[in-house]
Coordinates of C-alpha atoms in Angstrom, one line a residue:
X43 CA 0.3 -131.9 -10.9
X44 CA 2.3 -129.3 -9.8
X45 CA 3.9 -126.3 -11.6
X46 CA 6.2 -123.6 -10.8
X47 CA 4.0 -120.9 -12.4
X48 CA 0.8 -120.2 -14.2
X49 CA 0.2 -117.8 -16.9
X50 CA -3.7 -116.5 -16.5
X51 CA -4.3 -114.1 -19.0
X52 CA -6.6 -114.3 -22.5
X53 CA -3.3 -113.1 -24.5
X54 CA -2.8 -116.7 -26.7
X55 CA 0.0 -115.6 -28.4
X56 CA 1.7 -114.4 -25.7
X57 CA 0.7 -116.2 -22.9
X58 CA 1.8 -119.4 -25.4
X59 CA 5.8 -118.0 -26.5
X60 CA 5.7 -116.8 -22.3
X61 CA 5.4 -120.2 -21.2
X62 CA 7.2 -122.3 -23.7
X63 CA 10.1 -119.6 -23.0
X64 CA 9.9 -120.6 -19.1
X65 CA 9.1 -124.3 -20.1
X66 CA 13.0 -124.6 -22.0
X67 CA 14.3 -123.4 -19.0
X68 CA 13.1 -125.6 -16.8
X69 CA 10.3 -123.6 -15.2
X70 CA 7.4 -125.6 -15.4
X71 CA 5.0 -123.4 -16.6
X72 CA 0.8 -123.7 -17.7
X73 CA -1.4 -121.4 -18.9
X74 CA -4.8 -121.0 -19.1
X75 CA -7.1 -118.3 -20.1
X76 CA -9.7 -116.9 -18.1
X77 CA -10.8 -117.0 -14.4
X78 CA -13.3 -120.2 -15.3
X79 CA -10.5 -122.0 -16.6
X80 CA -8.3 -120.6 -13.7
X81 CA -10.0 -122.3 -11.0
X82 CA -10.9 -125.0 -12.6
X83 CA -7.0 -125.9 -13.0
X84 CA -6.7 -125.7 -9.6
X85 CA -8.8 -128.0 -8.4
X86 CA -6.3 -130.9 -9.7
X87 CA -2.8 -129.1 -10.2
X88 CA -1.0 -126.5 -8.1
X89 CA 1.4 -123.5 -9.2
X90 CA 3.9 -121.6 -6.9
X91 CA 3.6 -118.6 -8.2
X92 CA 0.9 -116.9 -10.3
X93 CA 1.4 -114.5 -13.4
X94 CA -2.5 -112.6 -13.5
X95 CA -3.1 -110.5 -16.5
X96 CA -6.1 -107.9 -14.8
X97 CA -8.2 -108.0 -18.3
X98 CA -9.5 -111.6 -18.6
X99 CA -12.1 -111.3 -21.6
X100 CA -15.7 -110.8 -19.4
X101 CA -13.7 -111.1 -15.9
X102 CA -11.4 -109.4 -13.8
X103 CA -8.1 -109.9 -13.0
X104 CA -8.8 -108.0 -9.6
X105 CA -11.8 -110.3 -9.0
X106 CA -9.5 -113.2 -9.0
X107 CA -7.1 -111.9 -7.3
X108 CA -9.0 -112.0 -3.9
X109 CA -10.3 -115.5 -4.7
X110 CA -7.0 -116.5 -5.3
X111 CA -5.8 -114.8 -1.7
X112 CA -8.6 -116.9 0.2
X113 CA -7.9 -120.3 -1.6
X114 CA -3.6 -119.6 -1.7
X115 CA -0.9 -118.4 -0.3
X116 CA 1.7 -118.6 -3.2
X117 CA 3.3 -115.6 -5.0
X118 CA 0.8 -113.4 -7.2
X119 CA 2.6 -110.8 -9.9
X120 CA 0.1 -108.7 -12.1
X121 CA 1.4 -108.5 -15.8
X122 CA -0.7 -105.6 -17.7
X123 CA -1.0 -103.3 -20.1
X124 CA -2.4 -100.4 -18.0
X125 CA 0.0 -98.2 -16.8
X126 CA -2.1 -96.1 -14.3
X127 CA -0.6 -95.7 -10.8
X128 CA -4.7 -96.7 -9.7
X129 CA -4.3 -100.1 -10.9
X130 CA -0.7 -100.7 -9.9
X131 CA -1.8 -100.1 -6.4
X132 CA -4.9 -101.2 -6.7
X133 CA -3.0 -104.7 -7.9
X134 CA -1.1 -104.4 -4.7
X135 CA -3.5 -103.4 -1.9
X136 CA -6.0 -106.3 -2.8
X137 CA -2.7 -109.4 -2.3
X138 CA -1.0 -108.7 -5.9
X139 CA 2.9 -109.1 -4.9
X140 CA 4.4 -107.1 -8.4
X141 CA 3.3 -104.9 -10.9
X142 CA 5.0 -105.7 -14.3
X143 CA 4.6 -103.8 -17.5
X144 CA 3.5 -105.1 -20.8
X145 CA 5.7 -105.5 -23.2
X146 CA 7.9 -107.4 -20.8
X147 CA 11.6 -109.0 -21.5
X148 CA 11.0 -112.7 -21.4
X149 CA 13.8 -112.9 -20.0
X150 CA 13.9 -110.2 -17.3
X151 CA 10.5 -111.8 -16.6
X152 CA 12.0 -115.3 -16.0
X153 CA 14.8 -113.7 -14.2
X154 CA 12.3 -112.2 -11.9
X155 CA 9.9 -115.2 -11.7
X156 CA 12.9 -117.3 -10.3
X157 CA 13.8 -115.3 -8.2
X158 CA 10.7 -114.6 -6.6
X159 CA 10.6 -119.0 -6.8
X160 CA 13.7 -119.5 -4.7
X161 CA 12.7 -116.9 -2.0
X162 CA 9.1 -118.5 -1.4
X163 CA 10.7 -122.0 -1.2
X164 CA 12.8 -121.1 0.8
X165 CA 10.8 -119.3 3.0
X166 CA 8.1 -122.1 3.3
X167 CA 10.9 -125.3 3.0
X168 CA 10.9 -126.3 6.7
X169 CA 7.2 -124.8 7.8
X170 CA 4.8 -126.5 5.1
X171 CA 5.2 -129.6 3.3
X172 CA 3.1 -129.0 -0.1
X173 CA 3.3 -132.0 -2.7
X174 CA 0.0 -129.9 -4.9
X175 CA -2.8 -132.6 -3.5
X176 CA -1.6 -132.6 0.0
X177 CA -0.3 -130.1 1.9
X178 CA 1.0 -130.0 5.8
X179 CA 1.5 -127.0 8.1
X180 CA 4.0 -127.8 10.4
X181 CA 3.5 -124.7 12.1
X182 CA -0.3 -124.4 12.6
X183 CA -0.8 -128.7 12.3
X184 CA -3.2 -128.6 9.7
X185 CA -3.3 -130.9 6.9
X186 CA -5.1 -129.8 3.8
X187 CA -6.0 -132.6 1.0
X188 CA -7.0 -130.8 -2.5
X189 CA -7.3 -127.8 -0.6
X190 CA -9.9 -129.4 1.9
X191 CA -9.1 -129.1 5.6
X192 CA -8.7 -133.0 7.2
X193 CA -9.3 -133.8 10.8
X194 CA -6.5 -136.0 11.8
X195 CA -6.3 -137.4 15.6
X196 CA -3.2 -135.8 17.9
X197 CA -1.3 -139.0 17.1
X198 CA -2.0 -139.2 13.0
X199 CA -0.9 -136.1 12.7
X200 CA 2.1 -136.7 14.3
X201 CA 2.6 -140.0 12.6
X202 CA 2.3 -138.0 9.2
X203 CA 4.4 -135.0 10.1
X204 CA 7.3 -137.3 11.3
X205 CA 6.8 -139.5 7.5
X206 CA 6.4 -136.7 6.1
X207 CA 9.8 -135.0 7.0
X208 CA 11.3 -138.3 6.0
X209 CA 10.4 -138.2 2.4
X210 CA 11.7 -140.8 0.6
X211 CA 13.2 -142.7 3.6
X212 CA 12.3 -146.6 4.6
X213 CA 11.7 -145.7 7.8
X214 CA 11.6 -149.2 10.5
X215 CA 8.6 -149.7 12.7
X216 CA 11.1 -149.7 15.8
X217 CA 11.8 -146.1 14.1
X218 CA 8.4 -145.0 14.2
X219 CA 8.0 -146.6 17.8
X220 CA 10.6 -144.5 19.2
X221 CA 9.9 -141.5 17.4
X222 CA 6.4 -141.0 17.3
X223 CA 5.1 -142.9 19.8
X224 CA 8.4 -142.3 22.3
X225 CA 8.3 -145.5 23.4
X226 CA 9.7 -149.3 22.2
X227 CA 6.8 -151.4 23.4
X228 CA 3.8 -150.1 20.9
X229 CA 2.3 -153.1 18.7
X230 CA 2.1 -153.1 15.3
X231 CA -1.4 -153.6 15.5
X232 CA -1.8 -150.3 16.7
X233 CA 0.4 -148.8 13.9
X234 CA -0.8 -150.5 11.3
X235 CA -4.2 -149.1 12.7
X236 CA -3.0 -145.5 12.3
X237 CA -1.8 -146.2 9.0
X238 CA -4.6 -147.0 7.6
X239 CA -6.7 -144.1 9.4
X240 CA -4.3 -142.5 7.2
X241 CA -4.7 -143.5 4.0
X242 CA -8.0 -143.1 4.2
X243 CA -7.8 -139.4 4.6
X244 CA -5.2 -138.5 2.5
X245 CA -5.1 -141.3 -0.4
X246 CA -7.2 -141.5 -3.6
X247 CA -7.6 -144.9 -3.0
X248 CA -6.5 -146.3 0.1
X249 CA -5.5 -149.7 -1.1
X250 CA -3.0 -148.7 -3.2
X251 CA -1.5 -145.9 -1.5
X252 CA 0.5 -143.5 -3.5
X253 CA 2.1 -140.9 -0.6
X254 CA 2.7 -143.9 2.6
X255 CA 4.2 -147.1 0.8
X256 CA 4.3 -150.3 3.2
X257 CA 8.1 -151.8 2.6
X258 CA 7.2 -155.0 3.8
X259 CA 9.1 -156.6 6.9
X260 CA 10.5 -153.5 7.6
X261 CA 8.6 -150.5 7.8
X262 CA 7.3 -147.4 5.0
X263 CA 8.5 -145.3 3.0
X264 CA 6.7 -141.7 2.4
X265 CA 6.6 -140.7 -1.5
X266 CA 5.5 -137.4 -3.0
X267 CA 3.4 -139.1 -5.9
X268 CA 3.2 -135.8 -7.9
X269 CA 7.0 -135.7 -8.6

């Protein structure tokens, strides 16, 4: 599933009021509690931008920090306690993107969540496509599935990127012909060929597809099942 932030921090009581204060504001928010918990989230659900208290109970904030920064490439603001000019730039040198002070203003806080939420979708809008299980890289051409690098041929990657950017679309065969293949003669033998190299790359189950929908006698359609 994917969120708009997550709340790490062993705080209940206000980790809880901080998300259900994003939550009726339509910031969909989760929170969980520890590093362990943290990354275990993760493996199923996807946040665009990170809230990381630096105490965690036994862990480190820090610690997770640069896991986080090998795994992601989303928005990471420390919330803490510690005032110390060590940790605040400490927070920043290791990937941290803010330093904000607790007690915080919940709604300075959101304020400055959503900002920092328009600026990194904006930024990455037109590069990467990022649905939280499957993510594409227009720029580098990588596709990522649960955060697991996929080898995709020259032409199923381009077949993908072109869906892709077509979200929601019915898009004809004679489309996809002339588009991806840049020519009007290709069977559908060899496109149905490529979509189903396809699904069994990126789909749970590749006979019942979620993200490339088969609109029958006309083409597909290319849905973002996490929506």
């Amino acid at each position: 599933m994917k969120y708009d932030c997550l709340i790490i921090d062993d705080e209940a009581a206000l980790s809880e009021s901080t998300r259900d204060y994003f939550n009726m504001f339509e910031v969909k928010t989760a929170w969980v509690a520890d590093s362990i918990a943290c990354k275990n989230f993760l493996l199923d659900n996807k946040a665009d931008v990170i809230l990381l208290d630096i105490n965690l109970g036994e862990s480190s904030g820090f610690d997770l920090c640069k896991y986080l920064r090998k795994n992601l490439d989303v928005p990471i603001l420390f919330i803490s306690a510690r005032t110390s000019d060590d940790d605040m730039l400490l927070a920043l040198n290791i990937g941290g993107d803010d330093y904000i002070q607790k007690p915080y203003s919940l709604a300075v806080l959101l304020a400055k969540v959503k900002a920092v939420l328009k600026r990194y979708k904006n930024e990455n809008a037109e590069d990467i496509y990022d649905s939280g299980s499957l993510k594409i890289d227009f720029i580098s051409g990588n596709v990522y599935v649960n955060g697991n690098k996929v080898e995709l041929k020259a032409m199923e990657y381009k077949l993908l990127a072109y869906l892709a950017k077509n979200e929601n679309r019915t898009i004809s065969k004679d489309e996809i012909f002339r588009k991806v293949w840049e020519d009007s003669i290709t069977g559908d033998n060899t496109l149905n060929v490529h979509i189903r190299h396809l699904r069994e790359k990126i789909e749970k189950n590749p006979n019942e597809p979620e993200f490339i929908k088969t609109v029958w006698g006309t083409g597909y359609r290319f849905l973002n099942p996490e929506v």
